[in-house]
mmCIF file of C-alpha atoms in Angstrom:
data_model
loop_
_atom_site.group_PDB
_atom_site.id
_atom_site.type_symbol
_atom_site.label_atom_id
_atom_site.label_comp_id
_atom_site.label_asym_id
_atom_site.label_seq_id
_atom_site.Cartn_x
_atom_site.Cartn_y
_atom_site.Cartn_z
ATOM 1 C CA UNK J 14 -10.223 -53.414 31.405
ATOM 2 C CA UNK J 15 -10.421 -55.065 28.051
ATOM 3 C CA UNK J 16 -13.114 -57.674 27.410
ATOM 4 C CA UNK J 17 -12.161 -61.243 27.626
ATOM 5 C CA UNK J 18 -10.992 -62.726 24.366
ATOM 6 C CA UNK J 19 -13.164 -65.563 23.085
ATOM 7 C CA UNK J 20 -11.899 -68.937 24.128
ATOM 8 C CA UNK J 21 -11.832 -71.292 21.166
ATOM 9 C CA UNK J 22 -12.708 -74.955 21.561
ATOM 10 C CA UNK J 23 -9.958 -77.370 22.444
ATOM 11 C CA UNK J 24 -8.850 -79.843 19.819
ATOM 12 C CA UNK J 25 -7.440 -83.215 20.746
ATOM 13 C CA UNK J 26 -4.153 -84.179 19.118
ATOM 14 C CA UNK J 27 -5.909 -87.045 17.385
ATOM 15 C CA UNK J 28 -8.455 -84.712 15.764
ATOM 16 C CA UNK J 29 -6.026 -82.409 14.032
ATOM 17 C CA UNK J 30 -4.040 -82.362 10.877
ATOM 18 C CA UNK J 31 -1.208 -80.027 10.323
ATOM 19 C CA UNK J 32 -0.268 -77.845 7.446
ATOM 20 C CA UNK J 33 2.682 -75.545 6.737
ATOM 21 C CA UNK J 34 2.731 -72.266 8.587
ATOM 22 C CA UNK J 35 2.674 -68.746 7.371
ATOM 23 C CA UNK J 36 5.750 -66.590 6.995
ATOM 24 C CA UNK J 37 6.589 -63.571 9.107
ATOM 25 C CA UNK J 38 4.325 -60.537 8.948
ATOM 26 C CA UNK J 39 5.544 -57.629 6.888
ATOM 27 C CA UNK J 40 5.454 -53.958 7.770
ATOM 28 C CA UNK J 41 2.377 -53.614 5.530
ATOM 29 C CA UNK J 42 0.547 -56.149 7.693
ATOM 30 C CA UNK J 43 1.536 -54.170 10.771
ATOM 31 C CA UNK J 44 0.087 -50.981 9.314
ATOM 32 C CA UNK J 45 -3.141 -52.746 8.369
ATOM 33 C CA UNK J 46 -3.459 -54.140 11.867
ATOM 34 C CA UNK J 47 -2.711 -50.687 13.279
ATOM 35 C CA UNK J 48 -5.619 -49.131 11.350
ATOM 36 C CA UNK J 49 -8.000 -51.858 12.521
ATOM 37 C CA UNK J 50 -6.832 -51.485 16.121
ATOM 38 C CA UNK J 51 -7.294 -47.707 16.197
ATOM 39 C CA UNK J 52 -10.846 -48.080 14.842
ATOM 40 C CA UNK J 53 -11.661 -50.844 17.322
ATOM 41 C CA UNK J 54 -10.438 -48.918 20.362
ATOM 42 C CA UNK J 55 -12.888 -46.081 19.685
ATOM 43 C CA UNK J 56 -15.883 -48.406 20.077
ATOM 44 C CA UNK J 57 -17.378 -48.937 23.540
ATOM 45 C CA UNK J 58 -16.995 -52.462 24.754
ATOM 46 C CA UNK J 59 -18.985 -54.400 27.381
ATOM 47 C CA UNK J 60 -18.310 -53.838 31.062
ATOM 48 C CA UNK J 61 -16.302 -56.344 33.036
ATOM 49 C CA UNK J 62 -18.177 -59.470 34.162
ATOM 50 C CA UNK J 63 -19.439 -59.667 37.721
ATOM 51 C CA UNK J 64 -17.652 -61.689 40.390
ATOM 52 C CA UNK J 65 -20.214 -64.526 40.179
ATOM 53 C CA UNK J 66 -19.892 -64.635 36.403
ATOM 54 C CA UNK J 67 -16.084 -64.765 36.705
ATOM 55 C CA UNK J 68 -16.332 -67.647 39.158
ATOM 56 C CA UNK J 69 -18.689 -69.625 36.913
ATOM 57 C CA UNK J 70 -16.385 -69.071 33.939
ATOM 58 C CA UNK J 71 -13.411 -70.177 36.011
ATOM 59 C CA UNK J 72 -15.210 -73.372 37.041
ATOM 60 C CA UNK J 73 -16.032 -74.045 33.395
ATOM 61 C CA UNK J 74 -12.402 -73.478 32.391
ATOM 62 C CA UNK J 75 -11.162 -75.698 35.191
ATOM 63 C CA UNK J 76 -13.119 -78.625 33.718
ATOM 64 C CA UNK J 77 -11.514 -78.269 30.275
ATOM 65 C CA UNK J 78 -8.823 -80.837 29.677
ATOM 66 C CA UNK J 79 -5.647 -79.411 28.124
ATOM 67 C CA UNK J 80 -4.375 -81.475 25.166
ATOM 68 C CA UNK J 81 -0.947 -83.098 25.426
ATOM 69 C CA UNK J 82 1.209 -83.007 22.283
ATOM 70 C CA UNK J 83 4.224 -85.042 21.335
ATOM 71 C CA UNK J 84 7.436 -83.414 20.141
ATOM 72 C CA UNK J 85 6.728 -84.743 16.628
ATOM 73 C CA UNK J 86 3.310 -83.066 16.589
ATOM 74 C CA UNK J 87 4.761 -79.717 17.634
ATOM 75 C CA UNK J 88 7.389 -80.099 14.927
ATOM 76 C CA UNK J 89 4.627 -80.482 12.329
ATOM 77 C CA UNK J 90 2.654 -77.561 13.743
ATOM 78 C CA UNK J 91 5.664 -75.270 13.283
ATOM 79 C CA UNK J 92 6.686 -76.726 9.907
ATOM 80 C CA UNK J 93 9.761 -78.386 11.371
ATOM 81 C CA UNK J 94 10.581 -75.443 13.688
ATOM 82 C CA UNK J 95 11.456 -73.578 10.515
ATOM 83 C CA UNK J 96 13.394 -70.324 10.395
ATOM 84 C CA UNK J 97 10.372 -68.642 8.779
ATOM 85 C CA UNK J 98 8.280 -69.397 11.847
ATOM 86 C CA UNK J 99 10.945 -68.542 14.415
ATOM 87 C CA UNK J 100 9.918 -65.480 16.463
ATOM 88 C CA UNK J 101 12.790 -65.132 18.891
ATOM 89 C CA UNK J 102 14.154 -66.179 22.246
ATOM 90 C CA UNK J 103 12.831 -65.236 25.657
ATOM 91 C CA UNK J 104 15.645 -63.640 27.613
ATOM 92 C CA UNK J 105 14.973 -64.716 31.199
ATOM 93 C CA UNK J 106 13.498 -68.183 30.730
ATOM 94 C CA UNK J 107 15.754 -69.250 27.846
ATOM 95 C CA UNK J 108 13.048 -70.639 25.537
ATOM 96 C CA UNK J 109 12.348 -70.347 21.795
ATOM 97 C CA UNK J 110 9.124 -69.078 20.196
ATOM 98 C CA UNK J 111 7.630 -70.302 16.902
ATOM 99 C CA UNK J 112 4.494 -69.528 14.943
ATOM 100 C CA UNK J 113 2.271 -72.454 14.085
ATOM 101 C CA UNK J 114 -1.054 -73.547 12.620
ATOM 102 C CA UNK J 115 -3.471 -76.258 13.658
ATOM 103 C CA UNK J 116 -6.212 -77.317 11.237
ATOM 104 C CA UNK J 117 -9.348 -79.106 12.384
ATOM 105 C CA UNK J 118 -9.690 -82.212 10.237
ATOM 106 C CA UNK J 119 -13.498 -82.108 10.306
ATOM 107 C CA UNK J 120 -14.251 -78.384 9.902
ATOM 108 C CA UNK J 121 -10.990 -77.430 8.126
ATOM 109 C CA UNK J 122 -10.817 -74.336 10.341
ATOM 110 C CA UNK J 123 -7.323 -72.968 10.978
ATOM 111 C CA UNK J 124 -6.153 -71.957 14.423
ATOM 112 C CA UNK J 125 -3.099 -69.729 14.713
ATOM 113 C CA UNK J 126 -0.893 -70.696 17.641
ATOM 114 C CA UNK J 127 2.434 -69.819 19.204
ATOM 115 C CA UNK J 128 4.689 -72.645 20.377
ATOM 116 C CA UNK J 129 7.232 -72.042 23.139
ATOM 117 C CA UNK J 130 9.980 -74.681 23.291
ATOM 118 C CA UNK J 131 12.811 -75.325 25.717
ATOM 119 C CA UNK J 132 15.324 -78.105 26.217
ATOM 120 C CA UNK J 133 15.019 -80.106 29.423
ATOM 121 C CA UNK J 134 18.760 -79.945 30.114
ATOM 122 C CA UNK J 135 19.540 -77.820 33.159
ATOM 123 C CA UNK J 136 18.312 -78.251 36.700
ATOM 124 C CA UNK J 137 15.904 -75.341 36.516
ATOM 125 C CA UNK J 138 14.388 -75.989 33.050
ATOM 126 C CA UNK J 139 11.682 -78.367 34.270
ATOM 127 C CA UNK J 140 10.875 -76.186 37.304
ATOM 128 C CA UNK J 141 10.467 -73.044 35.186
ATOM 129 C CA UNK J 142 8.309 -74.895 32.629
ATOM 130 C CA UNK J 143 6.136 -76.464 35.347
ATOM 131 C CA UNK J 144 5.600 -73.102 37.059
ATOM 132 C CA UNK J 145 4.494 -71.535 33.781
ATOM 133 C CA UNK J 146 2.176 -74.450 33.016
ATOM 134 C CA UNK J 147 0.573 -74.279 36.468
ATOM 135 C CA UNK J 148 0.008 -70.535 36.147
ATOM 136 C CA UNK J 149 -1.636 -70.740 32.724
ATOM 137 C CA UNK J 150 -3.860 -73.654 33.824
ATOM 138 C CA UNK J 151 -5.114 -71.703 36.835
ATOM 139 C CA UNK J 152 -8.447 -70.014 35.943
ATOM 140 C CA UNK J 153 -7.838 -67.197 38.418
ATOM 141 C CA UNK J 154 -4.887 -66.118 36.250
ATOM 142 C CA UNK J 155 -5.810 -67.288 32.753
ATOM 143 C CA UNK J 156 -9.262 -65.630 32.847
ATOM 144 C CA UNK J 157 -7.669 -62.185 32.517
ATOM 145 C CA UNK J 158 -7.952 -60.884 28.917
ATOM 146 C CA UNK J 159 -4.265 -59.936 28.790
ATOM 147 C CA UNK J 160 -3.007 -63.387 29.770
ATOM 148 C CA UNK J 161 -2.379 -65.766 26.868
ATOM 149 C CA UNK J 162 -4.668 -68.794 26.632
ATOM 150 C CA UNK J 163 -3.011 -72.220 26.910
ATOM 151 C CA UNK J 164 -3.973 -74.562 24.051
ATOM 152 C CA UNK J 165 -1.753 -77.528 24.918
ATOM 153 C CA UNK J 166 1.644 -78.657 26.153
ATOM 154 C CA UNK J 167 4.441 -81.149 25.541
ATOM 155 C CA UNK J 168 6.393 -82.917 28.290
ATOM 156 C CA UNK J 169 8.928 -85.251 26.700
ATOM 157 C CA UNK J 170 12.205 -86.435 28.205
ATOM 158 C CA UNK J 171 14.366 -83.908 26.348
ATOM 159 C CA UNK J 172 11.930 -81.223 25.152
ATOM 160 C CA UNK J 173 9.320 -79.140 26.955
ATOM 161 C CA UNK J 174 6.697 -77.175 25.065
ATOM 162 C CA UNK J 175 3.704 -74.899 25.608
ATOM 163 C CA UNK J 176 1.148 -74.074 22.907
ATOM 164 C CA UNK J 177 -0.671 -70.728 23.057
ATOM 165 C CA UNK J 178 -3.914 -69.895 21.275
ATOM 166 C CA UNK J 179 -2.841 -66.599 19.722
ATOM 167 C CA UNK J 180 -2.715 -64.922 16.311
ATOM 168 C CA UNK J 181 0.178 -62.584 17.037
ATOM 169 C CA UNK J 182 1.921 -59.791 15.198
ATOM 170 C CA UNK J 183 4.991 -60.737 17.202
ATOM 171 C CA UNK J 184 6.526 -60.235 20.599
ATOM 172 C CA UNK J 185 6.575 -56.760 22.111
ATOM 173 C CA UNK J 186 10.361 -56.849 21.770
ATOM 174 C CA UNK J 187 10.109 -57.267 17.984
ATOM 175 C CA UNK J 188 7.680 -54.320 17.717
ATOM 176 C CA UNK J 189 9.604 -51.831 19.851
ATOM 177 C CA UNK J 190 11.751 -50.791 16.887
ATOM 178 C CA UNK J 191 8.926 -50.969 14.302
ATOM 179 C CA UNK J 192 7.993 -47.547 12.877
ATOM 180 C CA UNK J 193 4.395 -48.706 12.304
ATOM 181 C CA UNK J 194 4.025 -49.255 16.054
ATOM 182 C CA UNK J 195 2.627 -45.781 16.721
ATOM 183 C CA UNK J 196 2.623 -43.685 19.887
ATOM 184 C CA UNK J 197 -1.101 -44.325 20.460
ATOM 185 C CA UNK J 198 -0.713 -48.100 20.165
ATOM 186 C CA UNK J 199 2.336 -48.039 22.463
ATOM 187 C CA UNK J 200 0.287 -46.231 25.102
ATOM 188 C CA UNK J 201 -2.568 -48.707 24.603
ATOM 189 C CA UNK J 202 -0.152 -51.588 25.212
ATOM 190 C CA UNK J 203 1.431 -49.836 28.212
ATOM 191 C CA UNK J 204 -1.950 -49.227 29.839
ATOM 192 C CA UNK J 205 -3.099 -52.824 29.378
ATOM 193 C CA UNK J 206 0.182 -54.146 30.779
ATOM 194 C CA UNK J 207 -0.153 -51.853 33.793
ATOM 195 C CA UNK J 208 -3.686 -53.142 34.340
ATOM 196 C CA UNK J 209 -2.722 -56.806 34.208
ATOM 197 C CA UNK J 210 0.084 -56.205 36.731
ATOM 198 C CA UNK J 211 -2.369 -54.307 38.909
ATOM 199 C CA UNK J 212 -4.684 -57.330 38.700
ATOM 200 C CA UNK J 213 -1.952 -59.809 39.675
ATOM 201 C CA UNK J 214 -0.697 -57.622 42.521
ATOM 202 C CA UNK J 215 -4.206 -57.056 43.925
ATOM 203 C CA UNK J 216 -4.847 -60.734 44.656
ATOM 204 C CA UNK J 217 -5.211 -61.840 48.271
ATOM 205 C CA UNK J 218 -1.741 -63.328 47.820
ATOM 206 C CA UNK J 219 -0.010 -61.075 45.251
ATOM 207 C CA UNK J 220 1.587 -62.818 42.276
ATOM 208 C CA UNK J 221 4.957 -61.357 41.243
ATOM 209 C CA UNK J 222 6.205 -62.143 37.711
ATOM 210 C CA UNK J 223 9.875 -61.098 38.153
ATOM 211 C CA UNK J 224 10.676 -61.644 34.442
ATOM 212 C CA UNK J 225 8.221 -59.096 33.067
ATOM 213 C CA UNK J 226 10.072 -58.405 29.827
ATOM 214 C CA UNK J 227 9.050 -57.631 26.205
ATOM 215 C CA UNK J 228 10.287 -60.982 24.878
ATOM 216 C CA UNK J 229 7.711 -62.706 27.104
ATOM 217 C CA UNK J 230 4.797 -60.589 25.878
ATOM 218 C CA UNK J 231 2.880 -61.339 22.671
ATOM 219 C CA UNK J 232 0.969 -58.625 20.796
ATOM 220 C CA UNK J 233 -2.114 -59.735 18.878
ATOM 221 C CA UNK J 234 -3.469 -58.336 15.603
ATOM 222 C CA UNK J 235 -5.397 -55.595 17.441
ATOM 223 C CA UNK J 236 -2.357 -54.530 19.462
ATOM 224 C CA UNK J 237 -3.527 -56.155 22.682
ATOM 225 C CA UNK J 238 -0.608 -57.475 24.773
ATOM 226 C CA UNK J 239 -0.761 -61.050 26.076
ATOM 227 C CA UNK J 240 1.670 -62.050 28.808
ATOM 228 C CA UNK J 241 2.974 -65.595 29.161
ATOM 229 C CA UNK J 242 6.195 -65.222 31.169
ATOM 230 C CA UNK J 243 5.194 -66.915 34.419
ATOM 231 C CA UNK J 244 8.252 -69.183 34.621
ATOM 232 C CA UNK J 245 9.874 -67.174 37.423
ATOM 233 C CA UNK J 246 6.639 -66.046 39.075
ATOM 234 C CA UNK J 247 6.484 -66.072 42.851
ATOM 235 C CA UNK J 248 3.588 -65.904 45.308
ATOM 236 C CA UNK J 249 -0.134 -66.273 44.730
ATOM 237 C CA UNK J 250 -1.326 -69.770 43.850
ATOM 238 C CA UNK J 251 2.197 -70.717 42.712
ATOM 239 C CA UNK J 252 3.958 -70.393 46.052
ATOM 240 C CA UNK J 253 7.384 -68.904 46.701
ATOM 241 C CA UNK J 254 9.993 -69.296 43.990
ATOM 242 C CA UNK J 255 13.102 -71.373 44.682
ATOM 243 C CA UNK J 256 15.741 -68.645 44.906
ATOM 244 C CA UNK J 257 18.405 -71.109 43.796
ATOM 245 C CA UNK J 258 16.594 -71.448 40.461
ATOM 246 C CA UNK J 259 16.516 -67.686 40.014
ATOM 247 C CA UNK J 260 20.205 -67.299 40.860
ATOM 248 C CA UNK J 261 21.153 -69.938 38.273
ATOM 249 C CA UNK J 262 19.241 -67.992 35.603
ATOM 250 C CA UNK J 263 20.833 -64.708 36.654
ATOM 251 C CA UNK J 264 24.287 -66.265 36.357
ATOM 252 C CA UNK J 265 23.576 -67.074 32.689
ATOM 253 C CA UNK J 266 23.843 -63.403 31.764
ATOM 254 C CA UNK J 267 22.682 -59.871 32.597
ATOM 255 C CA UNK J 268 18.940 -59.539 33.134
ATOM 256 C CA UNK J 269 18.021 -55.937 32.318
ATOM 257 C CA UNK J 270 14.384 -56.299 33.365
ATOM 258 C CA UNK J 271 15.025 -57.986 36.718
ATOM 259 C CA UNK J 272 15.162 -55.611 39.666
ATOM 260 C CA UNK J 273 18.881 -55.099 40.436
ATOM 261 C CA UNK J 274 18.077 -54.502 44.082
ATOM 262 C CA UNK J 275 16.959 -58.120 44.259
ATOM 263 C CA UNK J 276 19.723 -59.575 42.102
ATOM 264 C CA UNK J 277 22.527 -57.558 43.763
ATOM 265 C CA UNK J 278 21.236 -56.605 47.206
ATOM 266 C CA UNK J 279 18.870 -59.477 47.931
ATOM 267 C CA UNK J 280 15.807 -57.412 48.879
ATOM 268 C CA UNK J 281 12.563 -59.275 49.484
ATOM 269 C CA UNK J 282 10.533 -60.158 46.390
ATOM 270 C CA UNK J 283 7.436 -57.972 46.168
ATOM 271 C CA UNK J 284 5.304 -55.912 43.764
ATOM 272 C CA UNK J 285 8.101 -53.309 43.569
ATOM 273 C CA UNK J 286 10.159 -55.826 41.555
ATOM 274 C CA UNK J 287 7.513 -55.873 38.800
ATOM 275 C CA UNK J 288 7.220 -52.080 39.011
ATOM 276 C CA UNK J 289 10.926 -51.851 38.127
ATOM 277 C CA UNK J 290 10.418 -54.239 35.201
ATOM 278 C CA UNK J 291 7.426 -52.223 33.991
ATOM 279 C CA UNK J 292 9.403 -48.974 34.162
ATOM 280 C CA UNK J 293 12.266 -50.524 32.201
ATOM 281 C CA UNK J 294 9.843 -51.849 29.582
ATOM 282 C CA UNK J 295 8.127 -48.446 29.366
ATOM 283 C CA UNK J 296 11.488 -46.738 28.793
ATOM 284 C CA UNK J 297 12.274 -49.195 26.000
ATOM 285 C CA UNK J 298 8.896 -48.527 24.343
ATOM 286 C CA UNK J 299 9.065 -44.714 24.417
ATOM 287 C CA UNK J 300 12.739 -44.447 23.424
ATOM 288 C CA UNK J 301 12.825 -47.362 20.933
ATOM 289 C CA UNK J 302 16.021 -48.481 22.650
ATOM 290 C CA UNK J 303 17.698 -51.909 22.916
ATOM 291 C CA UNK J 304 18.434 -53.413 26.316
ATOM 292 C CA UNK J 305 21.921 -51.943 26.643
ATOM 293 C CA UNK J 306 20.711 -48.404 25.915
ATOM 294 C CA UNK J 307 17.803 -48.730 28.330
ATOM 295 C CA UNK J 308 20.281 -49.787 31.001
ATOM 296 C CA UNK J 309 22.264 -46.578 30.367
ATOM 297 C CA UNK J 310 19.124 -44.441 30.529
ATOM 298 C CA UNK J 311 18.270 -45.978 33.896
ATOM 299 C CA UNK J 312 21.799 -45.312 35.163
ATOM 300 C CA UNK J 313 21.543 -41.630 34.152
ATOM 301 C CA UNK J 314 18.472 -41.055 36.296
ATOM 302 C CA UNK J 315 18.991 -43.315 39.276
ATOM 303 C CA UNK J 316 21.477 -41.950 41.746
ATOM 304 C CA UNK J 317 21.673 -38.211 42.431
ATOM 305 C CA UNK J 318 19.227 -35.324 42.003
ATOM 306 C CA UNK J 319 21.298 -33.715 39.240
ATOM 307 C CA UNK J 320 21.668 -37.008 37.397
ATOM 308 C CA UNK J 321 17.950 -37.604 37.807
ATOM 309 C CA UNK J 322 17.087 -34.162 36.416
ATOM 310 C CA UNK J 323 19.461 -34.696 33.499
ATOM 311 C CA UNK J 324 18.236 -38.244 32.932
ATOM 312 C CA UNK J 325 14.556 -37.258 32.747
ATOM 313 C CA UNK J 326 15.173 -34.380 30.335
ATOM 314 C CA UNK J 327 17.567 -36.416 28.201
ATOM 315 C CA UNK J 328 14.935 -39.160 27.975
ATOM 316 C CA UNK J 329 12.267 -36.582 27.031
ATOM 317 C CA UNK J 330 14.509 -35.459 24.179
ATOM 318 C CA UNK J 331 14.863 -39.048 22.899
ATOM 319 C CA UNK J 332 11.087 -39.516 23.020
ATOM 320 C CA UNK J 333 10.478 -36.223 21.192
ATOM 321 C CA UNK J 334 13.004 -37.150 18.504
ATOM 322 C CA UNK J 335 11.278 -40.488 17.888
ATOM 323 C CA UNK J 336 7.631 -39.403 17.906
ATOM 324 C CA UNK J 337 7.304 -35.702 17.093
ATOM 325 C CA UNK J 338 5.931 -36.540 13.622
ATOM 326 C CA UNK J 339 3.285 -38.869 15.073
ATOM 327 C CA UNK J 340 -0.135 -37.205 14.860
ATOM 328 C CA UNK J 341 -1.261 -38.674 18.205
ATOM 329 C CA UNK J 342 1.862 -37.591 20.107
ATOM 330 C CA UNK J 343 1.378 -35.034 22.896
ATOM 331 C CA UNK J 344 4.181 -33.222 24.728
ATOM 332 C CA UNK J 345 2.305 -33.438 28.023
ATOM 333 C CA UNK J 346 1.792 -37.162 27.559
ATOM 334 C CA UNK J 347 5.486 -37.605 26.864
ATOM 335 C CA UNK J 348 6.436 -35.747 30.056
ATOM 336 C CA UNK J 349 3.998 -37.742 32.198
ATOM 337 C CA UNK J 350 5.036 -41.125 30.770
ATOM 338 C CA UNK J 351 8.750 -40.347 31.014
ATOM 339 C CA UNK J 352 8.417 -39.221 34.634
ATOM 340 C CA UNK J 353 6.410 -42.366 35.468
ATOM 341 C CA UNK J 354 8.996 -44.652 33.856
ATOM 342 C CA UNK J 355 11.885 -42.984 35.697
ATOM 343 C CA UNK J 356 10.031 -43.202 39.026
ATOM 344 C CA UNK J 357 9.430 -46.916 38.457
ATOM 345 C CA UNK J 358 13.168 -47.652 38.156
ATOM 346 C CA UNK J 359 14.199 -45.567 41.171
ATOM 347 C CA UNK J 360 15.717 -47.276 44.162
ATOM 348 C CA UNK J 361 13.048 -48.564 46.556
ATOM 349 C CA UNK J 362 15.475 -48.851 49.484
ATOM 350 C CA UNK J 363 14.049 -45.689 51.024
ATOM 351 C CA UNK J 364 15.443 -46.110 54.520
ATOM 352 C CA UNK J 365 18.988 -46.479 53.260
ATOM 353 C CA UNK J 366 19.136 -44.442 50.057
ATOM 354 C CA UNK J 367 16.383 -41.885 50.917
ATOM 355 C CA UNK J 368 14.941 -41.999 47.402
ATOM 356 C CA UNK J 369 11.245 -41.677 46.523
ATOM 357 C CA UNK J 370 9.457 -45.003 46.599
ATOM 358 C CA UNK J 371 8.401 -46.540 43.331
ATOM 359 C CA UNK J 372 4.730 -46.026 42.496
ATOM 360 C CA UNK J 373 2.334 -48.939 42.812
ATOM 361 C CA UNK J 374 0.703 -50.309 39.675
ATOM 362 C CA UNK J 375 -2.626 -48.726 40.662
ATOM 363 C CA UNK J 376 -0.972 -45.303 40.555
ATOM 364 C CA UNK J 377 0.694 -46.180 37.247
ATOM 365 C CA UNK J 378 -2.710 -47.132 35.784
ATOM 366 C CA UNK J 379 -4.209 -43.831 36.999
ATOM 367 C CA UNK J 380 -1.402 -41.819 35.401
ATOM 368 C CA UNK J 381 -1.701 -43.631 32.066
ATOM 369 C CA UNK J 382 -5.503 -43.289 32.055
ATOM 370 C CA UNK J 383 -5.088 -39.498 32.260
ATOM 371 C CA UNK J 384 -3.033 -39.294 29.050
ATOM 372 C CA UNK J 385 -4.604 -37.294 26.212
ATOM 373 C CA UNK J 386 -4.106 -40.087 23.695
ATOM 374 C CA UNK J 387 -5.701 -42.645 26.044
ATOM 375 C CA UNK J 388 -8.796 -40.442 26.449
ATOM 376 C CA UNK J 389 -8.983 -39.874 22.683
ATOM 377 C CA UNK J 390 -9.010 -43.630 22.122
ATOM 378 C CA UNK J 391 -11.628 -44.143 24.833
ATOM 379 C CA UNK J 392 -9.345 -46.362 26.920
ATOM 380 C CA UNK J 393 -9.407 -44.325 30.117
ATOM 381 C CA UNK J 394 -12.325 -46.205 31.713
ATOM 382 C CA UNK J 395 -11.546 -49.650 33.088
ATOM 383 C CA UNK J 396 -14.788 -50.989 31.618
ATOM 384 C CA UNK J 397 -13.628 -50.070 28.126
ATOM 385 C CA UNK J 398 -11.023 -51.499 25.724
#
């Protein structure tokens, strides 16, 4: 488990002044961050805090008041929601992401933030935004090092916003096709994502994300993933999702990362839904494929034994073609990761379809921790990285 990221002090809207934001990071910046990340991952980090320490930290976080911003303030933070600061659109929750900067008027210190904006137009917009806000304000969720830290929010009549304390390279979706995003860093990200899902699923009342997709995952300067897509989450402290809300979102377009056995067959929501999303995301990362291609890869390996055998080996070939020049790439790692990803997207309707069940996230973590590249980076122990 990675150590908790330091939680910066909260600034009130009245104590800030805004300045223009930085432009998008270049490939050179990515490579520089990559070198720093690979050096950092080889250093031993402190063990996870004890249960009592976690509880005291959660109580301390619960007392912190989250600043409320106006739409005008968020517009200044993002330099007028400029094209230079635009990062992309989240696919499932239909929101827009922007880079921003907040400057403390007294200390002149700059805080890099990410602003997520959505229009309060459709019936489900406010519900999705409120669910995400509640999740990120809950210390039991936000205390995890791979969950983004909430810095503030905006709740105006027409616009809803969330401000995240994060200096990000970009979303995971934007990095999937980046050549500087190496095999070792992809496996680092995959392992941390598996661990955060394992954490959410291991709660007394498991929390299921449902829209676990690369557009809803930020990657910081050290290649640590930070999830923020809780808008469709169900269970845990958030309660059961309103299925009518989810159906309205599904009707807006195809959702590659949502479990089709829920969207088409109406199976019960459970951890297996996030396992499917994780497998789809893992396939996208190791094949450098867009959504439509990932969907085809899943189809090749999903139905019969012969198709499954062909699908796995075809996927291995794609992975080899993309990474064989990478110095950290291992054939055995590729085989293990590909097999894991394909298992995650298998049908879980075992009594009807007689297919192998999807692995749990604990098993996925164990498989990823055994990878050669993970051991070389010193990430295989949960108290490290």
